[in-house]
Amino acid sequence: MSTILHLSTHLQEQFNNYSIPELITFNNDIVESDGWGTTRSTFRNAILKALAKKGIDLSPIISKEDGFSSIQIVKVRLENNALVPLRVLSNA
């Protein structure tokens, strides 16, 4: 088993112990930070799986088209038990 798979499994187990607000904060920190390198997607995937396991609706940030799924890399907030992308307000 590769190191990434070990890390992914470990993170999923650990993130199951986090509260929903903690997972959302961690997601937003990861999305905002550029210094994660290749492990950023592994961490974020584990966070989103933990949120889904807690019954949070991820569909507002996930789109499916032509058999492919795409997950928006955005900061989120919880609204009506669903992750909602935060809108960036323009300075115009």
XYZ file of N, CA, C and O in Angstrom:
368
model
N 0.862 -1.179 0.000
C 0.000 0.000 0.000
C 0.902 1.232 0.000
O 1.879 1.314 0.709
N 0.544 2.213 -0.795
C 1.384 3.399 -0.911
C 1.221 4.314 0.301
O 0.262 4.211 1.070
N 2.167 5.229 0.429
C 2.143 6.191 1.527
C 0.900 7.059 1.480
O 0.295 7.351 2.512
N 0.487 7.477 0.275
C -0.713 8.313 0.140
C -1.949 7.571 0.627
O -2.806 8.145 1.299
N -2.062 6.276 0.316
C -3.216 5.506 0.796
C -3.197 5.378 2.308
O -4.251 5.458 2.949
N -2.015 5.189 2.901
C -1.916 5.155 4.360
C -2.354 6.500 4.945
O -3.107 6.543 5.912
N -1.871 7.585 4.360
C -2.230 8.916 4.832
C -3.732 9.151 4.699
O -4.375 9.632 5.627
N -4.297 8.793 3.569
C -5.726 8.982 3.339
C -6.561 8.226 4.364
O -7.497 8.774 4.952
N -6.238 6.980 4.596
C -6.959 6.162 5.578
C -6.818 6.752 6.977
O -7.806 6.860 7.718
N -5.614 7.139 7.327
C -5.356 7.726 8.645
C -6.168 9.015 8.829
O -6.816 9.213 9.868
N -6.146 9.876 7.814
C -6.875 11.143 7.906
C -8.376 10.919 8.028
O -9.046 11.585 8.830
N -8.914 9.998 7.253
C -10.346 9.722 7.320
C -10.741 9.253 8.713
O -11.771 9.669 9.254
N -9.924 8.407 9.312
C -10.208 7.938 10.672
C -10.151 9.091 11.670
O -10.998 9.194 12.554
N -9.153 9.954 11.538
C -8.997 11.074 12.466
C -10.103 12.117 12.295
O -10.646 12.615 13.274
N -10.429 12.454 11.056
C -11.417 13.498 10.803
C -12.819 13.089 11.230
O -13.677 13.947 11.447
N -13.075 11.808 11.384
C -14.375 11.363 11.895
C -14.603 11.849 13.324
O -15.733 11.923 13.783
N -13.518 12.207 14.036
C -13.608 12.691 15.409
C -13.772 14.206 15.500
O -13.971 14.736 16.576
N -13.664 14.898 14.378
C -13.786 16.349 14.367
C -15.264 16.746 14.297
O -16.080 16.037 13.734
N -15.564 17.919 14.837
C -16.931 18.441 14.733
C -17.131 19.030 13.334
O -16.166 19.319 12.618
N -18.377 19.243 12.966
C -18.684 19.829 11.656
C -18.066 21.225 11.521
O -17.417 21.502 10.504
N -18.195 22.116 12.530
C -17.548 23.430 12.390
C -16.022 23.332 12.248
O -15.423 24.100 11.492
N -15.395 22.391 12.950
C -13.943 22.217 12.813
C -13.570 21.765 11.400
O -12.593 22.256 10.822
N -14.339 20.841 10.844
C -14.060 20.362 9.486
C -14.247 21.477 8.454
O -13.449 21.594 7.517
N -15.263 22.298 8.629
C -15.484 23.416 7.710
C -14.335 24.421 7.812
O -13.820 24.900 6.794
N -13.907 24.713 9.021
C -12.774 25.622 9.212
C -11.514 25.058 8.574
O -10.775 25.781 7.887
N -11.269 23.779 8.764
C -10.096 23.142 8.181
C -10.177 23.183 6.655
O -9.197 23.482 5.978
N -11.347 22.902 6.091
C -11.522 22.995 4.636
C -11.173 24.399 4.152
O -10.430 24.562 3.190
N -11.725 25.404 4.814
C -11.499 26.782 4.389
C -10.033 27.182 4.507
O -9.523 27.912 3.664
N -9.354 26.695 5.526
C -7.916 26.965 5.671
C -7.117 26.318 4.543
O -6.202 26.934 3.997
N -7.469 25.094 4.194
C -6.755 24.383 3.126
C -6.974 25.062 1.782
O -6.039 25.244 1.004
N -8.197 25.453 1.502
C -8.524 26.099 0.232
C -7.778 27.421 0.102
O -7.308 27.783 -0.968
N -7.650 28.134 1.207
C -7.023 29.447 1.208
C -5.503 29.382 1.098
O -4.874 30.309 0.617
N -4.903 28.300 1.532
C -3.448 28.172 1.599
C -2.870 27.572 0.324
O -3.422 26.642 -0.251
N -1.728 28.101 -0.109
C -1.049 27.598 -1.302
C 0.075 26.620 -0.976
O 0.611 25.994 -1.875
N 0.450 26.475 0.266
C 1.638 25.729 0.621
C 1.479 24.239 0.855
O 2.339 23.617 1.448
N 0.399 23.637 0.391
C 0.143 22.234 0.690
C 0.790 21.265 -0.278
O 0.943 20.090 0.034
N 1.096 21.692 -1.454
C 1.670 20.780 -2.439
C 0.695 19.701 -2.847
O -0.510 19.927 -2.895
N 1.200 18.506 -3.092
C 0.360 17.422 -3.605
C -0.533 16.787 -2.549
O -1.485 16.087 -2.896
N -0.278 17.006 -1.277
C -1.094 16.376 -0.234
C -2.375 17.144 0.060
O -3.245 16.644 0.756
N -2.509 18.338 -0.476
C -3.704 19.144 -0.213
C -4.973 18.397 -0.613
O -5.956 18.381 0.121
N -4.965 17.784 -1.779
C -6.172 17.072 -2.225
C -6.474 15.871 -1.337
O -7.642 15.552 -1.116
N -5.455 15.216 -0.817
C -5.658 14.082 0.087
C -6.335 14.543 1.378
O -7.291 13.917 1.848
N -5.861 15.651 1.936
C -6.459 16.201 3.152
C -7.895 16.632 2.887
O -8.793 16.314 3.654
N -8.106 17.356 1.796
C -9.449 17.876 1.513
C -10.422 16.735 1.241
O -11.571 16.781 1.674
N -9.988 15.724 0.533
C -10.838 14.568 0.267
C -11.279 13.911 1.576
O -12.452 13.569 1.741
N -10.357 13.762 2.503
C -10.688 13.156 3.799
C -11.668 14.034 4.582
O -12.585 13.534 5.236
N -11.499 15.345 4.504
C -12.418 16.274 5.181
C -13.816 16.149 4.595
O -14.806 16.036 5.323
N -13.905 16.156 3.266
C -15.223 16.065 2.626
C -15.891 14.721 2.903
O -17.108 14.662 3.116
N -15.118 13.649 2.940
C -15.693 12.339 3.277
C -16.219 12.332 4.701
O -17.274 11.748 4.978
N -15.501 12.958 5.631
C -15.957 13.022 7.022
C -17.245 13.833 7.125
O -18.163 13.453 7.863
N -17.322 14.943 6.382
C -18.550 15.743 6.390
C -19.722 14.947 5.812
O -20.828 14.979 6.358
N -19.484 14.231 4.727
C -20.542 13.411 4.122
C -20.998 12.325 5.091
O -22.193 12.043 5.210
N -20.046 11.735 5.803
C -20.371 10.682 6.777
C -21.234 11.224 7.917
O -22.036 10.508 8.494
N -21.084 12.518 8.203
C -21.889 13.156 9.247
C -23.237 13.624 8.711
O -23.995 14.282 9.411
N -23.534 13.328 7.444
C -24.828 13.648 6.870
C -24.915 15.008 6.201
O -26.014 15.464 5.886
N -23.783 15.656 5.968
C -23.779 16.965 5.320
C -23.905 16.778 3.808
O -23.235 15.945 3.209
N -24.775 17.559 3.196
C -24.996 17.518 1.755
C -23.871 18.279 1.050
O -23.685 19.471 1.267
N -23.116 17.576 0.210
C -22.001 18.180 -0.516
C -22.390 18.604 -1.928
O -21.581 19.206 -2.638
N -23.617 18.317 -2.339
C -23.999 18.554 -3.730
C -23.873 20.007 -4.204
O -23.619 20.216 -5.391
N -23.995 21.016 -3.328
C -23.814 22.377 -3.833
C -22.391 22.682 -4.338
O -22.202 23.630 -5.085
N -21.399 21.888 -3.933
C -20.032 22.142 -4.409
C -19.543 21.055 -5.364
O -18.408 21.097 -5.816
N -20.400 20.083 -5.655
C -20.015 18.990 -6.556
C -20.928 19.016 -7.778
O -22.141 19.088 -7.655
N -20.317 18.956 -8.946
C -21.114 18.873 -10.171
C -20.711 17.616 -10.931
O -19.564 17.182 -10.878
N -21.688 17.018 -11.601
C -21.453 15.814 -12.394
C -21.906 16.082 -13.811
O -23.031 16.516 -14.037
N -20.996 15.844 -14.757
C -21.316 16.086 -16.151
C -20.569 15.075 -17.017
O -19.362 14.875 -16.842
N -21.288 14.449 -17.915
C -20.706 13.469 -18.838
C -19.914 12.380 -18.111
O -18.855 11.953 -18.564
N -20.401 11.947 -16.961
C -19.755 10.872 -16.219
C -18.581 11.307 -15.362
O -17.931 10.484 -14.730
N -18.277 12.606 -15.314
C -17.173 13.110 -14.509
C -17.710 13.949 -13.364
O -18.651 14.719 -13.541
N -17.099 13.809 -12.219
C -17.451 14.636 -11.068
C -16.392 15.704 -10.882
O -15.199 15.443 -11.053
N -16.841 16.879 -10.506
C -15.939 17.997 -10.263
C -16.300 18.612 -8.915
O -17.477 18.885 -8.651
N -15.294 18.813 -8.076
C -15.514 19.412 -6.759
C -14.887 20.801 -6.766
O -13.702 20.946 -7.054
N -15.695 21.797 -6.471
C -15.189 23.161 -6.427
C -14.186 23.316 -5.293
O -14.409 22.825 -4.197
N -13.110 24.020 -5.557
C -12.117 24.318 -4.524
C -12.437 25.713 -4.010
O -11.901 26.712 -4.488
N -13.376 25.749 -3.070
C -13.874 27.014 -2.536
C -14.044 26.922 -1.026
O -14.213 25.839 -0.467
N -14.011 28.098 -0.392
C -14.375 28.159 1.011
C -15.880 27.934 1.097
O -16.616 28.272 0.162
N -16.335 27.356 2.192
C -17.746 27.006 2.344
C -18.281 27.425 3.707
O -17.524 27.738 4.620
N -19.595 27.404 3.778
C -20.295 27.587 5.054
C -21.421 26.563 5.081
O -21.793 26.007 4.048
N -21.960 26.329 6.258
C -23.057 25.376 6.404
C -24.380 26.124 6.374
O -24.574 27.101 7.100
N -25.282 25.670 5.511
C -26.614 26.263 5.421
C -27.610 25.146 5.135
O -27.481 24.435 4.138
N -28.585 24.975 6.014
C -29.606 23.932 5.858
C -28.986 22.553 5.648
O -29.385 21.809 4.754
N -27.968 22.248 6.441
C -27.275 20.952 6.415
C -26.558 20.671 5.088
O -26.348 19.528 4.717
N -26.205 21.728 4.372
C -25.480 21.587 3.105
C -24.295 22.545 3.089
O -24.362 23.630 3.666
N -23.212 22.121 2.430
C -22.074 23.016 2.237
C -22.394 23.963 1.094
O -22.736 23.533 -0.002
N -22.301 25.242 1.369
C -22.608 26.262 0.375
C -21.324 27.051 0.115
O -20.667 27.490 1.062
N -20.956 27.227 -1.162
C -19.754 28.003 -1.465
C -19.897 29.443 -0.990
O -20.966 30.042 -1.138
N -18.830 29.975 -0.398
C -18.832 31.385 -0.028
C -18.608 32.203 -1.280
O -17.746 31.882 -2.087
N -19.368 33.217 -1.433
C -19.239 34.092 -2.590
C -18.202 35.162 -2.288
O -18.223 35.753 -1.215
N -17.335 35.398 -3.236
C -16.342 36.448 -3.094
C -16.976 37.745 -3.588
O -17.452 37.809 -4.726
N -17.008 38.737 -2.739
C -17.587 40.013 -3.117
C -16.541 40.840 -3.847
O -15.418 40.967 -3.395
N -16.921 41.386 -4.972
C -15.981 42.219 -5.723
C -15.927 43.603 -5.121
O -16.872 44.056 -4.469
N -14.833 44.285 -5.345
C -14.657 45.645 -4.829
C -15.165 46.683 -5.808
O -14.891 47.850 -5.664
N -15.865 46.256 -6.841
C -16.341 47.195 -7.860
C -17.514 48.002 -7.389
O -18.256 47.682 -6.564
